[in-house]
PDB file of C-alpha atoms in Angstrom:
ATOM      1  CA  GLY I 987      -6.859 -24.628  -5.562  1.00  0.00           C
ATOM      2  CA  GLU I 988      -9.616 -23.247  -4.538  1.00  0.00           C
ATOM      3  CA  ASN I 989     -11.227 -20.904  -7.026  1.00  0.00           C
ATOM      4  CA  VAL I 990     -14.581 -18.218  -5.815  1.00  0.00           C
ATOM      5  CA  GLU I 991     -15.716 -16.483  -8.501  1.00  0.00           C
ATOM      6  CA  GLN I 992     -18.146 -13.721  -7.188  1.00  0.00           C
ATOM      7  CA  HIS I 993     -21.075 -10.760  -9.429  1.00  0.00           C
ATOM      8  CA  PRO I 994     -21.087  -8.296  -9.436  1.00  0.00           C
ATOM      9  CA  SER I 995     -18.030  -6.370  -9.090  1.00  0.00           C
ATOM     10  CA  THR I 996     -21.087  -3.403  -8.570  1.00  0.00           C
ATOM     11  CA  LEU I 997     -24.602  -2.844  -7.907  1.00  0.00           C
ATOM     12  CA  SER I 998     -26.371   0.078  -7.222  1.00  0.00           C
ATOM     13  CA  VAL I 999     -29.959   0.329  -4.655  1.00  0.00           C
ATOM     14  CA  GLN I1000     -31.890   2.587  -4.809  1.00  0.00           C
ATOM     15  CA  GLU I1001     -32.914   3.034  -0.509  1.00  0.00           C
ATOM     16  CA  GLY I1002     -35.090   0.918   0.732  1.00  0.00           C
ATOM     17  CA  ASP I1003     -34.810  -1.390  -2.013  1.00  0.00           C
ATOM     18  CA  SER I1004     -32.894  -4.869  -1.444  1.00  0.00           C
ATOM     19  CA  ALA I1005     -29.426  -6.696  -2.982  1.00  0.00           C
ATOM     20  CA  VAL I1006     -27.946  -9.913  -3.762  1.00  0.00           C
ATOM     21  CA  ILE I1007     -24.594 -10.684  -4.626  1.00  0.00           C
ATOM     22  CA  LYS I1008     -23.041 -14.410  -6.019  1.00  0.00           C
ATOM     23  CA  CYS I1009     -20.996 -16.543  -5.511  1.00  0.00           C
ATOM     24  CA  THR I1010     -19.689 -19.904  -6.611  1.00  0.00           C
ATOM     25  CA  TYR I1011     -16.594 -21.766  -5.632  1.00  0.00           C
ATOM     26  CA  SER I1012     -14.882 -24.840  -6.974  1.00  0.00           C
ATOM     27  CA  ASP I1013     -14.004 -27.214  -4.117  1.00  0.00           C
ATOM     28  CA  SER I1014     -15.949 -29.502  -2.711  1.00  0.00           C
ATOM     29  CA  ALA I1015     -14.067 -29.456   0.387  1.00  0.00           C
ATOM     30  CA  SER I1016     -15.310 -26.455   1.305  1.00  0.00           C
ATOM     31  CA  ASN I1017     -17.028 -26.201   4.277  1.00  0.00           C
ATOM     32  CA  TYR I1018     -17.852 -22.745   5.766  1.00  0.00           C
ATOM     33  CA  PHE I1019     -19.219 -19.626   3.888  1.00  0.00           C
ATOM     34  CA  PRO I1020     -19.015 -16.723   5.930  1.00  0.00           C
ATOM     35  CA  TRP I1021     -19.503 -12.558   4.331  1.00  0.00           C
ATOM     36  CA  TYR I1022     -17.379  -9.807   5.321  1.00  0.00           C
ATOM     37  CA  LYS I1023     -18.077  -5.981   4.738  1.00  0.00           C
ATOM     38  CA  GLN I1024     -15.216  -3.347   4.418  1.00  0.00           C
ATOM     39  CA  GLU I1025     -16.235  -0.011   4.580  1.00  0.00           C
ATOM     40  CA  LEU I1026     -14.341   2.919   2.842  1.00  0.00           C
ATOM     41  CA  GLY I1027     -10.470   2.583   5.154  1.00  0.00           C
ATOM     42  CA  LYS I1028     -11.751   0.225   7.173  1.00  0.00           C
ATOM     43  CA  ARG I1029     -10.687  -3.780   8.126  1.00  0.00           C
ATOM     44  CA  PRO I1030     -12.687  -6.215   6.189  1.00  0.00           C
ATOM     45  CA  GLN I1031     -15.942  -7.041   9.662  1.00  0.00           C
ATOM     46  CA  LEU I1032     -18.145 -10.609   9.033  1.00  0.00           C
ATOM     47  CA  ILE I1033     -21.197 -10.179   8.747  1.00  0.00           C
ATOM     48  CA  ILE I1034     -22.872 -12.964   8.637  1.00  0.00           C
ATOM     49  CA  ASP I1035     -21.269 -16.976   8.147  1.00  0.00           C
ATOM     50  CA  ILE I1036     -23.392 -20.227   6.957  1.00  0.00           C
ATOM     51  CA  ARG I1037     -22.137 -24.244   7.534  1.00  0.00           C
ATOM     52  CA  SER I1038     -21.938 -26.777   5.156  1.00  0.00           C
ATOM     53  CA  ASN I1039     -24.861 -28.810   6.374  1.00  0.00           C
ATOM     54  CA  VAL I1040     -26.773 -25.712   6.929  1.00  0.00           C
ATOM     55  CA  GLY I1041     -28.543 -24.125   3.178  1.00  0.00           C
ATOM     56  CA  GLU I1042     -29.897 -20.576   4.195  1.00  0.00           C
ATOM     57  CA  LYS I1043     -29.346 -18.139   7.122  1.00  0.00           C
ATOM     58  CA  LYS I1044     -31.127 -14.923   8.436  1.00  0.00           C
ATOM     59  CA  ASP I1045     -29.673 -12.140  10.952  1.00  0.00           C
ATOM     60  CA  GLN I1046     -32.639  -8.676  10.559  1.00  0.00           C
ATOM     61  CA  ARG I1047     -31.996  -7.605   6.740  1.00  0.00           C
ATOM     62  CA  ILE I1048     -28.933 -10.141   5.630  1.00  0.00           C
ATOM     63  CA  ALA I1049     -29.131 -13.414   4.711  1.00  0.00           C
ATOM     64  CA  VAL I1050     -27.802 -15.475   3.081  1.00  0.00           C
ATOM     65  CA  THR I1051     -28.648 -19.199   1.351  1.00  0.00           C
ATOM     66  CA  LEU I1052     -25.793 -22.041  -0.053  1.00  0.00           C
ATOM     67  CA  ASN I1053     -26.899 -24.516  -2.288  1.00  0.00           C
ATOM     68  CA  LYS I1054     -23.373 -27.063  -2.004  1.00  0.00           C
ATOM     69  CA  THR I1055     -24.717 -29.302  -5.114  1.00  0.00           C
ATOM     70  CA  ALA I1056     -23.882 -26.601  -7.428  1.00  0.00           C
ATOM     71  CA  LYS I1057     -21.324 -25.084  -5.389  1.00  0.00           C
ATOM     72  CA  HIS I1058     -22.472 -21.693  -5.429  1.00  0.00           C
ATOM     73  CA  PHE I1059     -24.688 -18.666  -2.334  1.00  0.00           C
ATOM     74  CA  SER I1060     -26.154 -15.978  -2.027  1.00  0.00           C
ATOM     75  CA  LEU I1061     -25.856 -12.228  -0.017  1.00  0.00           C
ATOM     76  CA  HIS I1062     -29.418 -10.632  -0.402  1.00  0.00           C
ATOM     77  CA  ILE I1063     -29.619  -7.629   1.978  1.00  0.00           C
ATOM     78  CA  THR I1064     -33.188  -6.232   2.130  1.00  0.00           C
ATOM     79  CA  GLU I1065     -34.488  -2.760   2.547  1.00  0.00           C
ATOM     80  CA  THR I1066     -31.067  -1.562   1.810  1.00  0.00           C
ATOM     81  CA  GLN I1067     -30.283   1.693   4.352  1.00  0.00           C
ATOM     82  CA  PRO I1068     -27.102   4.200   2.809  1.00  0.00           C
ATOM     83  CA  GLU I1069     -25.288   2.848   5.667  1.00  0.00           C
ATOM     84  CA  ASP I1070     -25.165  -0.475   3.548  1.00  0.00           C
ATOM     85  CA  SER I1071     -23.060   1.664   0.972  1.00  0.00           C
ATOM     86  CA  ALA I1072     -18.949  -0.718   1.140  1.00  0.00           C
ATOM     87  CA  VAL I1073     -17.464  -3.134  -0.195  1.00  0.00           C
ATOM     88  CA  TYR I1074     -18.785  -7.117   0.447  1.00  0.00           C
ATOM     89  CA  PHE I1075     -17.263 -10.200   0.174  1.00  0.00           C
ATOM     90  CA  CYS I1076     -17.608 -13.585  -0.139  1.00  0.00           C
ATOM     91  CA  ALA I1077     -15.447 -16.198   0.977  1.00  0.00           C
ATOM     92  CA  CYS I1078     -14.524 -20.675   1.335  1.00  0.00           C
ATOM     93  CA  THR I1079     -12.541 -22.186   4.238  1.00  0.00           C
ATOM     94  CA  SER I1080     -11.385 -25.789   3.362  1.00  0.00           C
ATOM     95  CA  TYR I1081      -9.224 -27.871   5.007  1.00  0.00           C
ATOM     96  CA  GLY I1082      -8.034 -24.207   6.780  1.00  0.00           C
ATOM     97  CA  LYS I1083      -7.493 -22.162   3.479  1.00  0.00           C
ATOM     98  CA  LEU I1084      -9.280 -18.877   3.568  1.00  0.00           C
ATOM     99  CA  THR I1085     -10.391 -18.088  -0.062  1.00  0.00           C
ATOM    100  CA  PHE I1086     -12.881 -14.859  -0.722  1.00  0.00           C
ATOM    101  CA  GLY I1087     -14.254 -13.552  -3.463  1.00  0.00           C
ATOM    102  CA  GLN I1088     -12.814  -9.996  -6.095  1.00  0.00           C
ATOM    103  CA  GLY I1089     -15.486  -8.021  -3.596  1.00  0.00           C
ATOM    104  CA  THR I1090     -18.772  -6.420  -4.431  1.00  0.00           C
ATOM    105  CA  ILE I1091     -19.103  -1.962  -4.555  1.00  0.00           C
ATOM    106  CA  LEU I1092     -22.115  -1.925  -3.480  1.00  0.00           C
ATOM    107  CA  THR I1093     -23.493   1.752  -2.841  1.00  0.00           C
ATOM    108  CA  VAL I1094     -26.959   2.439  -1.641  1.00  0.00           C
ATOM    109  CA  HIS I1095     -28.890   6.012  -3.468  1.00  0.00           C
ATOM    110  CA  PRO I1096     -30.924   7.980  -0.559  1.00  0.00           C
TER     111      PRO I1096
ATOM    112  CA  ASP V 916     -11.635  -8.233  22.424  1.00  0.00           C
ATOM    113  CA  VAL V 917      -9.997  -9.333  19.251  1.00  0.00           C
ATOM    114  CA  LYS V 918      -7.195  -7.640  18.434  1.00  0.00           C
ATOM    115  CA  VAL V 919      -5.054  -8.587  15.260  1.00  0.00           C
ATOM    116  CA  THR V 920      -2.452  -5.491  14.917  1.00  0.00           C
ATOM    117  CA  GLN V 921       0.238  -4.521  12.505  1.00  0.00           C
ATOM    118  CA  SER V 922       3.881  -2.956  12.174  1.00  0.00           C
ATOM    119  CA  SER V 923       2.883  -0.210  10.587  1.00  0.00           C
ATOM    120  CA  ARG V 924       0.143   2.140   8.585  1.00  0.00           C
ATOM    121  CA  TYR V 925       1.973   2.971   5.835  1.00  0.00           C
ATOM    122  CA  LEU V 926       5.456   2.336   4.403  1.00  0.00           C
ATOM    123  CA  VAL V 927       7.515   3.549   1.760  1.00  0.00           C
ATOM    124  CA  LYS V 928      10.619   1.663   0.518  1.00  0.00           C
ATOM    125  CA  ARG V 929      12.843   1.545  -1.884  1.00  0.00           C
ATOM    126  CA  THR V 930      13.237  -1.249  -4.795  1.00  0.00           C
ATOM    127  CA  GLY V 931      15.104  -3.964  -4.152  1.00  0.00           C
ATOM    128  CA  GLU V 932      15.291  -3.728  -0.662  1.00  0.00           C
ATOM    129  CA  LYS V 933      13.553  -6.629   2.351  1.00  0.00           C
ATOM    130  CA  VAL V 934      10.776  -5.533   3.692  1.00  0.00           C
ATOM    131  CA  PHE V 935       9.226  -7.365   7.192  1.00  0.00           C
ATOM    132  CA  LEU V 936       5.744  -6.627   7.858  1.00  0.00           C
ATOM    133  CA  GLU V 937       5.098  -8.318  11.204  1.00  0.00           C
ATOM    134  CA  CYS V 938       1.227  -8.977  12.678  1.00  0.00           C
ATOM    135  CA  VAL V 939       0.394 -10.106  16.052  1.00  0.00           C
ATOM    136  CA  GLN V 940      -3.291 -11.062  17.050  1.00  0.00           C
ATOM    137  CA  ASP V 941      -3.219 -11.266  20.993  1.00  0.00           C
ATOM    138  CA  MET V 942      -6.159 -14.477  20.949  1.00  0.00           C
ATOM    139  CA  ASP V 943      -4.250 -17.351  20.793  1.00  0.00           C
ATOM    140  CA  HIS V 944      -5.945 -18.450  17.596  1.00  0.00           C
ATOM    141  CA  GLU V 945      -3.302 -21.052  15.856  1.00  0.00           C
ATOM    142  CA  ASN V 946      -4.414 -19.504  11.640  1.00  0.00           C
ATOM    143  CA  MET V 947      -3.018 -16.826  10.725  1.00  0.00           C
ATOM    144  CA  PHE V 948      -3.571 -15.380   7.234  1.00  0.00           C
ATOM    145  CA  TRP V 949      -1.971 -12.670   5.073  1.00  0.00           C
ATOM    146  CA  TYR V 950      -3.380 -11.266   1.841  1.00  0.00           C
ATOM    147  CA  ARG V 951      -2.483  -8.645  -0.573  1.00  0.00           C
ATOM    148  CA  GLN V 952      -5.548  -6.411  -1.421  1.00  0.00           C
ATOM    149  CA  ASP V 953      -5.563  -4.186  -4.857  1.00  0.00           C
ATOM    150  CA  PRO V 954      -8.842  -3.041  -6.637  1.00  0.00           C
ATOM    151  CA  GLY V 955     -11.369  -5.229  -8.156  1.00  0.00           C
ATOM    152  CA  LEU V 956      -9.046  -7.861  -7.481  1.00  0.00           C
ATOM    153  CA  GLY V 957     -10.348  -8.748  -4.784  1.00  0.00           C
ATOM    154  CA  LEU V 958      -8.064 -10.053  -1.308  1.00  0.00           C
ATOM    155  CA  ARG V 959      -5.970 -12.456  -3.049  1.00  0.00           C
ATOM    156  CA  LEU V 960      -3.774 -15.285  -0.169  1.00  0.00           C
ATOM    157  CA  ILE V 961      -0.633 -15.387  -0.106  1.00  0.00           C
ATOM    158  CA  TYR V 962      -0.050 -17.134   2.829  1.00  0.00           C
ATOM    159  CA  PHE V 963      -1.581 -18.987   5.671  1.00  0.00           C
ATOM    160  CA  SER V 964       0.126 -20.585   8.782  1.00  0.00           C
ATOM    161  CA  TYR V 965      -2.399 -23.005  11.366  1.00  0.00           C
ATOM    162  CA  ASP V 966       1.019 -23.683  14.083  1.00  0.00           C
ATOM    163  CA  VAL V 967       3.688 -22.100  14.993  1.00  0.00           C
ATOM    164  CA  LYS V 968       6.958 -22.495  11.883  1.00  0.00           C
ATOM    165  CA  MET V 969       4.128 -24.612   9.969  1.00  0.00           C
ATOM    166  CA  LYS V 970       3.157 -22.694   6.375  1.00  0.00           C
ATOM    167  CA  GLU V 971       1.439 -23.112   3.391  1.00  0.00           C
ATOM    168  CA  LYS V 972       1.950 -21.434  -0.348  1.00  0.00           C
ATOM    169  CA  GLY V 973      -1.723 -19.036  -0.738  1.00  0.00           C
ATOM    170  CA  ASP V 974      -2.040 -18.390  -4.376  1.00  0.00           C
ATOM    171  CA  ILE V 975      -0.242 -15.882  -5.533  1.00  0.00           C
ATOM    172  CA  PRO V 976       3.380 -16.029  -3.131  1.00  0.00           C
ATOM    173  CA  GLU V 977       5.833 -15.613  -5.391  1.00  0.00           C
ATOM    174  CA  GLY V 978       8.317 -13.205  -4.086  1.00  0.00           C
ATOM    175  CA  TYR V 979       7.405 -13.675  -1.012  1.00  0.00           C
ATOM    176  CA  SER V 980       8.004 -15.438   1.985  1.00  0.00           C
ATOM    177  CA  VAL V 981       6.895 -15.702   5.698  1.00  0.00           C
ATOM    178  CA  SER V 982       7.903 -16.529   9.570  1.00  0.00           C
ATOM    179  CA  ARG V 983       5.994 -17.713  12.527  1.00  0.00           C
ATOM    180  CA  GLU V 984       8.674 -17.915  14.972  1.00  0.00           C
ATOM    181  CA  LYS V 985       6.279 -17.916  17.604  1.00  0.00           C
ATOM    182  CA  LYS V 986       2.480 -18.317  17.797  1.00  0.00           C
ATOM    183  CA  GLU V 987       1.112 -14.791  17.563  1.00  0.00           C
ATOM    184  CA  ARG V 988       3.288 -13.130  16.134  1.00  0.00           C
ATOM    185  CA  PHE V 989       3.463 -14.061  11.311  1.00  0.00           C
ATOM    186  CA  SER V 990       5.397 -11.958   9.498  1.00  0.00           C
ATOM    187  CA  LEU V 991       5.314 -11.131   5.505  1.00  0.00           C
ATOM    188  CA  ILE V 992       9.148 -10.632   3.356  1.00  0.00           C
ATOM    189  CA  LEU V 993       9.435 -10.193   0.114  1.00  0.00           C
ATOM    190  CA  GLU V 994      12.727 -10.286  -0.853  1.00  0.00           C
ATOM    191  CA  SER V 995      13.753  -7.701  -3.178  1.00  0.00           C
ATOM    192  CA  ALA V 996      10.531  -5.514  -3.366  1.00  0.00           C
ATOM    193  CA  SER V 997       9.414  -4.125  -6.280  1.00  0.00           C
ATOM    194  CA  THR V 998       7.283  -2.615  -7.980  1.00  0.00           C
ATOM    195  CA  ASN V 999       4.533  -4.912  -8.357  1.00  0.00           C
ATOM    196  CA  GLN V1000       3.640  -5.336  -4.630  1.00  0.00           C
ATOM    197  CA  THR V1001       3.010  -1.998  -3.924  1.00  0.00           C
ATOM    198  CA  SER V1002      -0.520  -2.549  -2.464  1.00  0.00           C
ATOM    199  CA  MET V1003      -2.572  -3.080   0.402  1.00  0.00           C
ATOM    200  CA  TYR V1004      -2.021  -6.127   2.925  1.00  0.00           C
ATOM    201  CA  LEU V1005      -4.361  -7.361   5.440  1.00  0.00           C
ATOM    202  CA  CYS V1006      -2.898  -9.733   8.070  1.00  0.00           C
ATOM    203  CA  ALA V1007      -5.823 -12.107   9.837  1.00  0.00           C
ATOM    204  CA  SER V1008      -6.144 -14.557  11.897  1.00  0.00           C
ATOM    205  CA  SER V1009      -8.867 -17.596  13.456  1.00  0.00           C
ATOM    206  CA  LEU V1010      -9.180 -20.634  15.118  1.00  0.00           C
ATOM    207  CA  TRP V1011      -8.203 -23.231  14.217  1.00  0.00           C
ATOM    208  CA  GLY V1012     -11.118 -27.092  14.584  1.00  0.00           C
ATOM    209  CA  GLU V1013     -13.793 -28.689  12.795  1.00  0.00           C
ATOM    210  CA  GLU V1014     -16.119 -25.716  12.524  1.00  0.00           C
ATOM    211  CA  ASN V1015     -13.523 -23.161  10.935  1.00  0.00           C
ATOM    212  CA  THR V1016     -14.630 -19.741  12.262  1.00  0.00           C
ATOM    213  CA  GLU V1017     -14.234 -15.841  11.482  1.00  0.00           C
ATOM    214  CA  ALA V1018     -10.909 -14.379  10.751  1.00  0.00           C
ATOM    215  CA  PHE V1019      -9.977 -11.333  11.966  1.00  0.00           C
ATOM    216  CA  PHE V1020      -8.288  -9.221  10.101  1.00  0.00           C
ATOM    217  CA  GLY V1021      -5.244  -6.009  10.731  1.00  0.00           C
ATOM    218  CA  GLN V1022      -5.609  -2.434   9.780  1.00  0.00           C
ATOM    219  CA  GLY V1023      -3.738  -3.300   6.813  1.00  0.00           C
ATOM    220  CA  THR V1024      -0.050  -1.910   5.850  1.00  0.00           C
ATOM    221  CA  ARG V1025      -0.286   0.181   2.980  1.00  0.00           C
ATOM    222  CA  LEU V1026       3.426  -0.161   1.577  1.00  0.00           C
ATOM    223  CA  THR V1027       4.819   2.202  -1.351  1.00  0.00           C
ATOM    224  CA  VAL V1028       7.495   0.671  -3.027  1.00  0.00           C
ATOM    225  CA  VAL V1029       9.760   3.592  -5.928  1.00  0.00           C
TER     226      VAL V1029
END
């Protein structure tokens, strides 16, 4: 089955810095790559996604890149703010099965 | 507004009990999923279903079963609860199709097995 590896497990940055989270996957049939943000005590919510026919997507301060050949994708957050502090999960979908990475705890210090 | 609702927010059960976790979605989604969330391990897929009465094992199905008799409802069953099944359980749903889409999550059920 699909295996998704996510790094780093924790990330601490100063407000205004950039943050990068990386994921690799194993199933070449995966074709949809969403990123979820989970704030403390809340349910995960989609923040951005990318499909296999696209290499990069941007939405304001967040961007995602996908390298299908290398089977890795990354989340980039620029100009981080304290409200970006949360757990971030990468995921991928293959034949309907949605598999998540282990999560990254991002802490943005004011 | 998509709504995925889990029947309980907190649950305490005894070892050996049969436990039912219920999930209902109101958006006519074909796909439904059950995950457990443990610190450092992320969201691990237990089972998923892409249609009524259809189910597929996820990565950690041992000790669990599921039931999907109606499109909107997906139940997770712990046949004989054990302490290592103490965890946060999350249900999710999404549309099925060529274009995979966003999954919407329930609020979670924190299960404690004593």
